[in-house]
């Protein structure tokens, strides 16, 4: 198999191989951005931390389509884009947000380190689960989107006991078999979903620019879109079962 991979790779032009490898570099940049985000979190510059995590999110959204267009898996078969993507995602989706949630004072002090460890451990298990995505590209269970969870904790700033219970619930929901929409890969209502993601991005930028001191309509809009992403598939399934 390795010999076949080498033959396939050698058949590609040097320019194609360089272009393909540049996609891996682009993906790996997300890890560097994650480190910068962590440094901002250590300084308690929370809005700046989320801005860097947002940039990492943009890279994560773009690298897959670029990789498929350049046929990176065929041209550079010795480098696993899937593994690289998971490594970077763990840093930016899990580890940095887990630190922010734990160190920000949003949780009960006695529970913070335990819940922080729970976030990291449960997410590591989730990333290793081959069933993390359904056949129609939904995520199964809470998809370790701790960057989003942290964003909403900072936005809503509930009492520490509520925040602690919410984090504990999300850790448990990691292993519950309900479906969450993948905004890009789920075909059903993709246009509508992407439109909502665009609106969410604008509202999120406003929230960060104002250091989370935003008006009620912006907060309601951000929360409504989150409810759609998390609950739309369950609502559709319930409606179908009711009509049946």
Short mmCIF file of C-alpha atoms in Angstrom, two decimals:
data_model
loop_
_atom_site.label_atom_id
_atom_site.label_comp_id
_atom_site.label_asym_id
_atom_site.label_seq_id
_atom_site.Cartn_x
_atom_site.Cartn_y
_atom_site.Cartn_z
CA UNK A 1 0.00 0.00 0.00
CA UNK A 2 2.84 2.42 0.83
CA UNK A 3 4.45 1.70 -2.52
CA UNK A 4 1.16 2.44 -4.28
CA UNK A 5 0.84 5.68 -2.34
CA UNK A 6 4.37 6.68 -3.30
CA UNK A 7 3.69 5.92 -6.95
CA UNK A 8 0.52 8.01 -6.91
CA UNK A 9 2.32 10.87 -5.20
CA UNK A 10 5.29 10.73 -7.56
CA UNK A 11 2.97 10.90 -10.56
CA UNK A 12 1.79 14.33 -9.43
CA UNK A 13 3.77 17.38 -10.51
CA UNK A 14 6.01 19.16 -7.97
CA UNK A 15 3.67 22.13 -8.18
CA UNK A 16 0.65 19.96 -7.33
CA UNK A 17 2.48 18.35 -4.41
CA UNK A 18 3.55 21.74 -3.08
CA UNK A 19 0.01 23.09 -3.38
CA UNK A 20 -1.37 20.03 -1.60
CA UNK A 21 1.15 20.29 1.23
CA UNK A 22 0.38 23.99 1.62
CA UNK A 23 -3.15 22.97 2.58
CA UNK A 24 -1.73 20.92 5.46
CA UNK A 25 0.31 23.95 6.54
CA UNK A 26 -2.85 26.06 6.35
CA UNK A 27 -4.66 23.57 8.58
CA UNK A 28 -1.76 23.38 11.04
CA UNK A 29 -1.80 27.17 11.38
CA UNK A 30 -4.95 26.66 13.41
CA UNK A 31 -2.85 25.14 16.18
CA UNK A 32 -0.59 28.20 16.24
CA UNK A 33 -3.64 30.44 16.38
CA UNK A 34 -4.90 28.28 19.25
CA UNK A 35 -1.71 29.04 21.18
CA UNK A 36 -2.19 32.77 20.63
CA UNK A 37 -5.79 32.42 21.83
CA UNK A 38 -4.55 30.63 24.94
CA UNK A 39 -2.08 33.44 25.67
CA UNK A 40 -4.94 35.93 25.45
CA UNK A 41 -6.98 33.75 27.80
CA UNK A 42 -4.14 33.65 30.33
CA UNK A 43 -4.18 37.47 30.26
CA UNK A 44 -7.99 37.33 30.66
CA UNK A 45 -8.48 39.13 27.36
CA UNK A 46 -11.55 37.06 26.68
CA UNK A 47 -12.90 38.90 23.64
CA UNK A 48 -9.48 38.70 21.97
CA UNK A 49 -9.31 35.01 22.78
CA UNK A 50 -12.64 34.40 21.05
CA UNK A 51 -11.54 36.51 18.08
CA UNK A 52 -8.52 34.25 17.56
CA UNK A 53 -10.67 31.16 18.00
CA UNK A 54 -13.00 32.62 15.39
CA UNK A 55 -10.11 32.91 12.97
CA UNK A 56 -9.25 29.26 13.66
CA UNK A 57 -12.87 28.43 12.91
CA UNK A 58 -12.61 30.16 9.53
CA UNK A 59 -9.52 28.10 8.70
CA UNK A 60 -11.36 24.93 9.72
CA UNK A 61 -14.25 25.84 7.44
CA UNK A 62 -12.02 26.53 4.43
CA UNK A 63 -9.34 23.85 4.55
CA UNK A 64 -11.64 20.91 3.81
CA UNK A 65 -13.12 22.27 0.56
CA UNK A 66 -9.66 23.41 -0.58
CA UNK A 67 -8.19 19.98 0.22
CA UNK A 68 -10.90 18.21 -1.76
CA UNK A 69 -10.47 20.58 -4.70
CA UNK A 70 -6.69 19.96 -4.81
CA UNK A 71 -7.14 16.21 -4.17
CA UNK A 72 -4.72 16.42 -1.25
CA UNK A 73 -5.39 12.89 -0.02
CA UNK A 74 -4.18 11.47 -3.34
CA UNK A 75 -1.34 13.89 -4.03
CA UNK A 76 0.11 13.80 -0.49
CA UNK A 77 -0.91 10.35 0.80
CA UNK A 78 1.82 10.20 3.48
CA UNK A 79 0.18 13.03 5.42
CA UNK A 80 -3.22 12.46 7.03
CA UNK A 81 -5.37 15.54 6.75
CA UNK A 82 -8.03 13.89 8.91
CA UNK A 83 -5.62 13.32 11.80
CA UNK A 84 -4.17 16.81 11.45
CA UNK A 85 -7.65 18.30 11.46
CA UNK A 86 -8.59 16.42 14.64
CA UNK A 87 -5.41 17.54 16.42
CA UNK A 88 -6.02 21.19 15.57
CA UNK A 89 -9.74 20.95 16.38
CA UNK A 90 -8.95 19.51 19.81
CA UNK A 91 -6.77 22.53 20.55
CA UNK A 92 -9.19 25.18 19.31
CA UNK A 93 -12.57 23.58 19.98
CA UNK A 94 -11.73 21.95 23.30
CA UNK A 95 -8.48 22.72 25.10
CA UNK A 96 -8.37 26.51 24.90
CA UNK A 97 -12.11 26.92 25.64
CA UNK A 98 -11.81 24.44 28.51
CA UNK A 99 -9.11 26.61 30.04
CA UNK A 100 -11.26 29.72 29.58
CA UNK A 101 -14.31 28.10 31.15
CA UNK A 102 -12.25 26.79 34.06
CA UNK A 103 -10.15 29.88 34.76
CA UNK A 104 -12.68 32.64 34.14
CA UNK A 105 -14.59 32.38 37.41
CA UNK A 106 -17.78 31.40 35.58
CA UNK A 107 -18.00 28.08 37.46
CA UNK A 108 -18.21 27.17 41.12
CA UNK A 109 -14.59 27.20 42.38
CA UNK A 110 -14.81 23.69 43.81
CA UNK A 111 -16.28 22.32 40.58
CA UNK A 112 -14.17 24.23 38.04
CA UNK A 113 -11.11 21.92 37.85
CA UNK A 114 -13.27 18.78 37.86
CA UNK A 115 -15.53 20.07 35.10
CA UNK A 116 -12.53 21.34 33.11
CA UNK A 117 -10.99 17.89 33.24
CA UNK A 118 -14.38 16.42 32.31
CA UNK A 119 -14.53 18.64 29.22
CA UNK A 120 -11.11 17.53 28.03
CA UNK A 121 -11.58 13.81 28.78
CA UNK A 122 -15.08 13.54 27.31
CA UNK A 123 -14.01 15.44 24.19
CA UNK A 124 -10.96 13.22 23.69
CA UNK A 125 -13.26 10.20 23.79
CA UNK A 126 -15.70 11.89 21.42
CA UNK A 127 -12.99 12.66 18.88
CA UNK A 128 -11.93 9.01 18.95
CA UNK A 129 -15.48 7.72 18.43
CA UNK A 130 -15.92 6.44 14.87
CA UNK A 131 -19.68 7.01 15.26
CA UNK A 132 -19.33 10.74 15.94
CA UNK A 133 -21.08 11.48 12.62
CA UNK A 134 -24.21 9.89 11.20
CA UNK A 135 -24.61 8.70 7.63
CA UNK A 136 -26.28 12.01 6.71
CA UNK A 137 -23.40 14.00 8.29
CA UNK A 138 -25.10 15.08 11.50
CA UNK A 139 -23.01 15.04 14.65
CA UNK A 140 -24.08 12.36 17.13
CA UNK A 141 -24.27 13.78 20.66
CA UNK A 142 -22.97 17.16 21.79
CA UNK A 143 -20.12 17.61 19.28
CA UNK A 144 -17.49 19.01 21.68
CA UNK A 145 -18.16 22.56 20.48
CA UNK A 146 -16.72 23.99 23.67
CA UNK A 147 -15.65 27.16 21.90
CA UNK A 148 -19.35 27.83 21.26
CA UNK A 149 -20.34 26.74 24.78
CA UNK A 150 -17.74 29.07 26.27
CA UNK A 151 -18.95 31.91 24.04
CA UNK A 152 -22.50 31.57 25.35
CA UNK A 153 -21.34 31.34 28.96
CA UNK A 154 -19.48 34.62 28.54
CA UNK A 155 -22.42 36.15 26.67
CA UNK A 156 -25.13 35.15 29.14
CA UNK A 157 -22.92 35.10 32.24
CA UNK A 158 -25.32 33.00 34.37
CA UNK A 159 -24.67 32.41 38.08
CA UNK A 160 -21.78 29.99 38.75
CA UNK A 161 -24.11 27.22 39.90
CA UNK A 162 -26.10 27.44 36.66
CA UNK A 163 -22.94 27.54 34.56
CA UNK A 164 -21.57 24.52 36.40
CA UNK A 165 -24.75 22.54 35.87
CA UNK A 166 -24.84 23.53 32.19
CA UNK A 167 -21.26 22.37 31.64
CA UNK A 168 -21.96 19.10 33.45
CA UNK A 169 -25.04 18.57 31.28
CA UNK A 170 -23.07 19.17 28.06
CA UNK A 171 -20.41 16.70 29.17
CA UNK A 172 -23.13 14.09 29.69
CA UNK A 173 -24.81 14.96 26.37
CA UNK A 174 -21.56 14.15 24.58
CA UNK A 175 -22.54 10.50 24.95
CA UNK A 176 -26.28 10.84 24.28
CA UNK A 177 -27.31 9.72 20.75
CA UNK A 178 -29.13 12.80 19.51
CA UNK A 179 -28.27 14.58 16.26
CA UNK A 180 -26.79 18.05 15.85
CA UNK A 181 -26.67 19.75 12.46
CA UNK A 182 -23.31 20.10 10.73
CA UNK A 183 -23.80 23.56 9.18
CA UNK A 184 -21.89 22.75 5.98
CA UNK A 185 -22.24 19.02 5.31
CA UNK A 186 -25.89 18.34 6.16
CA UNK A 187 -27.80 18.66 2.90
CA UNK A 188 -31.26 19.28 4.37
CA UNK A 189 -31.95 23.03 4.59
CA UNK A 190 -28.28 23.75 3.89
CA UNK A 191 -28.94 27.14 2.35
CA UNK A 192 -31.09 28.22 5.27
CA UNK A 193 -28.58 26.89 7.78
CA UNK A 194 -25.66 28.67 6.11
CA UNK A 195 -27.67 31.89 6.05
CA UNK A 196 -28.23 31.62 9.78
CA UNK A 197 -24.54 30.92 10.32
CA UNK A 198 -23.76 34.10 8.40
CA UNK A 199 -26.12 36.10 10.59
CA UNK A 200 -24.65 34.44 13.69
CA UNK A 201 -21.14 35.42 12.60
CA UNK A 202 -22.12 39.07 12.25
CA UNK A 203 -23.84 39.10 15.64
CA UNK A 204 -20.88 37.32 17.25
CA UNK A 205 -18.44 39.90 15.87
CA UNK A 206 -20.62 42.65 17.30
CA UNK A 207 -20.69 40.90 20.66
CA UNK A 208 -16.89 40.58 20.74
CA UNK A 209 -16.37 44.17 19.59
CA UNK A 210 -18.58 45.31 22.48
CA UNK A 211 -16.91 42.91 24.94
CA UNK A 212 -20.22 41.03 25.33
CA UNK A 213 -22.09 44.17 26.48
CA UNK A 214 -24.76 43.84 23.81
CA UNK A 215 -28.46 44.58 23.62
CA UNK A 216 -31.18 42.02 24.21
CA UNK A 217 -32.07 41.58 20.49
CA UNK A 218 -28.49 40.53 19.67
CA UNK A 219 -28.42 38.10 22.58
CA UNK A 220 -31.81 36.67 21.62
CA UNK A 221 -30.70 36.28 17.99
CA UNK A 222 -27.53 34.44 18.98
CA UNK A 223 -29.44 32.14 21.31
CA UNK A 224 -32.20 31.44 18.78
CA UNK A 225 -29.68 30.35 16.15
CA UNK A 226 -27.99 28.07 18.69
CA UNK A 227 -31.33 26.47 19.50
CA UNK A 228 -31.91 25.84 15.79
CA UNK A 229 -28.50 24.19 15.32
CA UNK A 230 -28.90 21.95 18.36
CA UNK A 231 -32.60 21.18 18.19
CA UNK A 232 -33.75 21.34 14.58
CA UNK A 233 -33.15 17.67 13.78
CA UNK A 234 -34.92 16.53 16.95
CA UNK A 235 -37.86 18.80 16.16
CA UNK A 236 -38.12 17.46 12.59
CA UNK A 237 -37.98 13.86 13.78
CA UNK A 238 -40.64 14.56 16.40
CA UNK A 239 -42.89 16.20 13.83
CA UNK A 240 -42.51 13.24 11.46
CA UNK A 241 -43.30 10.74 14.20
CA UNK A 242 -46.32 12.79 15.25
CA UNK A 243 -47.66 12.97 11.71
CA UNK A 244 -47.09 9.27 11.20
#
